[in-house]
């Protein structure tokens, strides 16, 4: 059976730049797409890509913990989303044209309070801001492209938190923000105790997000994306 | 052998399974309250201890942490007892004990990263407590969770910068970065304006007793952390900037809290904003420590907790009997709930710092200290206190008003324990208002034990 290092050796062709591009795609999907399945898949991909990037900066075993964290968090959120009744087309929320047009229905519920074009614009601005910050204030001890990935994830996470108060979607934003910080912090922190506690905190955060999502019991509207 | 301070962590954790299994019965409440009270008494009576090393990190139970933990545990015991038959959520008691244990870890830790991670774990554990049994809105729990997690990276970065400085003492720039990160993180924990959203949201939407638990616990542990840094971290040893920033943050919280309290329309919202006002007063007291070395801070903290406890219990009782805490639905409640209304007023006036309540002596000392250092801000604090008093007087007016419709559905009164606690705490606040000596004696003792230099020669690791 191939070891972890064998697997990483096989994946050597994936450069830092390509991996950071993957982060752009995953975080962008979380910010733009309302569908919770796509968002959760994107989050899982984000953890995998982050783990891969970290495997080049720290011990591969430590990086594997990040991937395992994602592998535990995503199913937790998936089960919570299923239990809370998230369906794209819910028969109890038949959507009249007036609601499709965005003229609120007090019984309806919107994941994002703004529509897709605004979100695309916001994501573009965040990307530009991340590039500028990375050039003006480069992050210490990590390569510049990884620094760009850090800034991108933190800023897009903050954007998602600003755009929604819905726990599941907002939770993905918060986890994205923490993943961005993780990219910066993991190479800096040498204490196993702190690293272990950080992982526990992330897992419990996912549990809290799942709890709030189930309590909220969200039914999405049929909307763009 | 187990170090004595570790029992402050072990006892609540050990009791949690029992409390969880019996949470739907009265026994769960009583066990939680008993364990919490006994642990509080243990914290109060422990002798001075040496530094402990756990997993390579330093932990120390200093006298200030000891007294604050005792206050937290005893207050929690009162909240657990008062929650009997008041429906604060089935997770309040069991998770409350876990949170108390995490507070003890955070208070004793001398590494910023461990402190921050422990308090963040406590925040996650508090989410079901804040949510209670309600399903309509998750705003309070969500906002609290987000703010606590946004604060965490700042503490981790501050700890990293401090560790870098220890490895290379020539690079003092690291300390500057650490101070900035620390200030940002603490401003969130202490709900300094504009980071106060979590405090007022929790006050407005969480079950009242659970709200008091959170509103009191997290800021007090944050104040303990700040006190540790100011007293023990030589690189943060009270520069003029820190004092000025604390004063600004405190005054902003005082002004905003006092102003917005006066226009709220429900008892829980009033409680949230008056908690913000009280916390601002504590920050101001910390910033202007007069010649008495912080008497206003310590006495103010005790009366702030007492006032919130009274308001929280009274709000819970009124809400339980009436079915709602919005002002619009409280007309005529004073006739049916005289003790609860009296407790509410006493608690509110304690928070406002009015005479004949426990809040007045501590507020007087604060105003005296502030007048010596920055006299022009005295009237801001006084005026904001009037704002808090106005809110409770508005509530009293509505509570005394005869309702237009006489037929109202009143829930049966099963909260005799909460009512008894209201009477006890009410007598305590009036007693301390008339005879504040015991309060000041305890506060002076704390001042003596927490002066800089008390831990000379102790490398606490901050």
Coordinates of N, CA, C and O in Angstrom, one line a residue, chain B residues 381-447:
Chain B
X381 N -20.5 59.6 32.1 CA -20.9 58.4 32.8 C -22.2 58.6 33.6 O -23.0 57.7 33.7
X382 N -22.3 59.8 34.2 CA -23.5 60.0 35.0 C -24.7 60.0 34.1 O -25.8 59.4 34.4
X383 N -24.6 60.7 33.0 CA -25.8 60.8 32.1 C -26.1 59.5 31.5 O -27.3 59.1 31.4
X384 N -25.2 58.7 31.2 CA -25.4 57.3 30.7 C -26.1 56.5 31.7 O -27.0 55.7 31.4
X385 N -25.7 56.6 33.0 CA -26.4 55.9 34.1 C -27.8 56.3 34.2 O -28.7 55.5 34.4
X386 N -28.1 57.6 34.0 CA -29.5 58.1 34.0 C -30.3 57.4 32.9 O -31.4 57.0 33.0
X387 N -29.6 57.2 31.7 CA -30.3 56.5 30.6 C -30.7 55.1 31.0 O -31.8 54.6 30.6
X388 N -29.8 54.4 31.7 CA -30.2 53.0 32.2 C -31.4 53.1 33.1 O -32.3 52.3 33.0
X389 N -31.3 54.1 34.0 CA -32.4 54.2 35.0 C -33.7 54.5 34.3 O -34.8 54.0 34.7
X390 N -33.6 55.4 33.3 CA -34.9 55.7 32.5 C -35.5 54.5 31.9 O -36.7 54.3 32.0
X391 N -34.7 53.6 31.4 CA -35.2 52.3 30.8 C -36.0 51.6 31.8 O -37.1 51.1 31.6
X392 N -35.5 51.4 33.0 CA -36.2 50.6 34.1 C -37.4 51.4 34.6 O -38.4 50.8 35.0
X393 N -37.3 52.7 34.6 CA -38.5 53.5 35.1 C -39.6 53.3 34.0 O -40.8 53.3 34.4
X394 N -39.3 53.3 32.8 CA -40.2 53.1 31.7 C -40.9 51.7 31.9 O -42.1 51.6 31.8
X395 N -40.1 50.8 32.2 CA -40.6 49.4 32.4 C -41.6 49.4 33.6 O -42.6 48.8 33.6
X396 N -41.2 50.1 34.7 CA -42.0 50.2 35.9 C -43.3 50.8 35.6 O -44.4 50.4 36.1
X397 N -43.3 51.9 34.8 CA -44.5 52.6 34.5 C -45.5 51.7 33.8 O -46.7 51.6 34.1
X398 N -45.0 50.9 32.8 CA -45.8 50.0 32.1 C -46.3 48.8 33.0 O -47.5 48.4 32.9
X399 N -45.4 48.4 33.8 CA -45.8 47.3 34.7 C -46.9 47.7 35.7 O -47.7 46.9 36.1
X400 N -46.9 49.0 36.1 CA -47.9 49.5 37.0 C -49.2 49.9 36.3 O -50.2 50.0 37.0
X401 N -49.2 50.0 35.0 CA -50.3 50.5 34.3 C -51.4 49.4 34.3 O -51.1 48.2 34.0
X402 N -52.6 49.8 34.5 CA -53.7 48.8 34.5 C -54.0 48.5 33.0 O -54.2 49.4 32.2
X403 N -54.0 47.2 32.6 CA -54.2 46.9 31.2 C -55.7 47.2 30.8 O -56.6 47.2 31.6
X404 N -55.8 47.5 29.5 CA -57.1 47.8 28.9 C -58.0 46.6 29.0 O -59.2 46.7 29.3
X405 N -57.5 45.5 28.7 CA -58.3 44.2 28.8 C -57.9 43.5 30.0 O -56.7 43.3 30.3
X406 N -58.9 43.1 30.8 CA -58.7 42.5 32.1 C -58.4 41.0 32.0 O -57.8 40.4 32.9
X407 N -58.9 40.4 30.9 CA -58.7 39.0 30.8 C -57.4 38.6 30.2 O -57.1 39.0 29.1
X408 N -56.5 38.1 31.0 CA -55.2 37.7 30.5 C -54.9 36.4 31.1 O -55.2 36.0 32.2
X409 N -54.2 35.6 30.3 CA -53.8 34.3 30.7 C -52.5 34.3 31.5 O -51.5 34.7 30.9
X410 N -52.6 34.0 32.8 CA -51.4 34.0 33.6 C -51.0 32.5 33.8 O -51.8 31.7 34.2
X411 N -49.7 32.3 33.6 CA -49.2 30.9 33.9 C -49.1 30.7 35.4 O -48.8 31.7 36.1
X412 N -49.3 29.5 35.9 CA -49.2 29.3 37.3 C -47.8 29.6 37.8 O -46.8 29.4 37.1
X413 N -47.7 30.0 39.1 CA -46.4 30.4 39.7 C -45.8 29.1 40.3 O -46.1 28.7 41.3
X414 N -44.8 28.6 39.5 CA -44.1 27.4 40.0 C -42.6 27.8 40.4 O -41.9 27.0 40.9
X415 N -42.3 29.1 40.2 CA -40.9 29.5 40.4 C -40.7 30.1 41.8 O -40.2 31.2 41.9
X416 N -41.0 29.3 42.8 CA -40.9 29.8 44.2 C -39.4 30.0 44.5 O -39.0 30.9 45.3
X417 N -38.6 29.1 44.0 CA -37.2 29.2 44.3 C -36.6 30.5 43.7 O -35.8 31.2 44.4
X418 N -36.9 30.8 42.5 CA -36.4 32.0 41.9 C -36.9 33.2 42.7 O -36.1 34.2 42.9
X419 N -38.1 33.2 43.1 CA -38.7 34.3 43.9 C -37.9 34.5 45.2 O -37.6 35.6 45.6
X420 N -37.6 33.3 45.8 CA -36.9 33.4 47.1 C -35.5 34.0 46.9 O -35.0 34.8 47.6
X421 N -34.8 33.6 45.8 CA -33.5 34.1 45.4 C -33.6 35.6 45.2 O -32.7 36.4 45.5
X422 N -34.7 36.0 44.5 CA -34.9 37.5 44.3 C -34.9 38.2 45.6 O -34.3 39.3 45.7
X423 N -35.6 37.7 46.5 CA -35.7 38.4 47.8 C -34.4 38.5 48.5 O -33.9 39.6 48.9
X424 N -33.6 37.4 48.5 CA -32.3 37.4 49.1 C -31.3 38.4 48.4 O -30.7 39.2 49.1
X425 N -31.3 38.3 47.1 CA -30.4 39.2 46.4 C -30.8 40.6 46.5 O -30.0 41.6 46.6
X426 N -32.1 40.9 46.5 CA -32.6 42.2 46.7 C -32.2 42.8 48.1 O -31.7 43.9 48.2
X427 N -32.3 42.0 49.1 CA -31.9 42.4 50.4 C -30.4 42.7 50.4 O -29.9 43.6 51.1
X428 N -29.7 41.8 49.7 CA -28.2 42.0 49.6 C -27.8 43.3 49.0 O -26.9 44.0 49.5
X429 N -28.5 43.6 47.9 CA -28.1 44.8 47.2 C -28.5 46.1 48.0 O -27.7 47.0 48.0
X430 N -29.6 46.0 48.7 CA -29.9 47.2 49.5 C -29.0 47.3 50.7 O -28.5 48.3 51.1
X431 N -28.7 46.1 51.3 CA -27.7 46.1 52.4 C -26.4 46.6 52.0 O -25.8 47.4 52.7
X432 N -25.8 46.2 50.9 CA -24.5 46.7 50.4 C -24.6 48.2 50.1 O -23.6 48.9 50.2
X433 N -25.8 48.6 49.6 CA -25.9 50.0 49.3 C -25.9 50.9 50.5 O -25.3 52.0 50.5
X434 N -26.4 50.4 51.6 CA -26.4 51.1 52.9 C -25.1 50.9 53.7 O -24.7 51.8 54.4
X435 N -24.6 49.7 53.6 CA -23.4 49.4 54.4 C -22.3 48.7 53.4 O -22.2 47.5 53.4
X436 N -21.6 49.6 52.7 CA -20.7 49.0 51.6 C -19.4 48.5 52.2 O -18.6 48.0 51.4
X437 N -19.1 48.6 53.4 CA -17.8 48.2 54.0 C -17.4 46.8 53.6 O -16.2 46.6 53.2
X438 N -18.2 45.8 53.8 CA -17.8 44.5 53.4 C -17.3 44.4 51.9 O -16.3 43.7 51.6
X439 N -18.1 45.0 51.1 CA -17.7 45.0 49.7 C -16.3 45.7 49.4 O -15.5 45.1 48.7
X440 N -16.1 46.8 50.1 CA -14.8 47.5 49.9 C -13.7 46.7 50.5 O -12.5 46.8 50.0
X441 N -14.0 46.1 51.6 CA -12.9 45.3 52.3 C -12.4 44.2 51.4 O -11.2 44.0 51.2
X442 N -13.3 43.5 50.7 CA -13.0 42.4 49.8 C -12.2 43.0 48.6 O -11.2 42.5 48.2
X443 N -12.7 44.1 48.1 CA -12.1 44.8 47.0 C -10.6 45.2 47.3 O -9.7 45.0 46.5
X444 N -10.4 45.8 48.5 CA -9.1 46.2 48.9 C -8.2 45.0 49.0 O -7.0 45.1 48.7
X445 N -8.7 43.9 49.5 CA -7.9 42.7 49.6 C -7.4 42.3 48.2 O -6.2 41.9 48.0
X446 N -8.3 42.4 47.3 CA -7.9 42.0 45.9 C -6.9 43.0 45.3 O -5.9 42.6 44.6
X447 N -7.1 44.3 45.7 CA -6.1 45.3 45.2 C -4.7 45.0 45.7 O -3.7 45.0 45.0

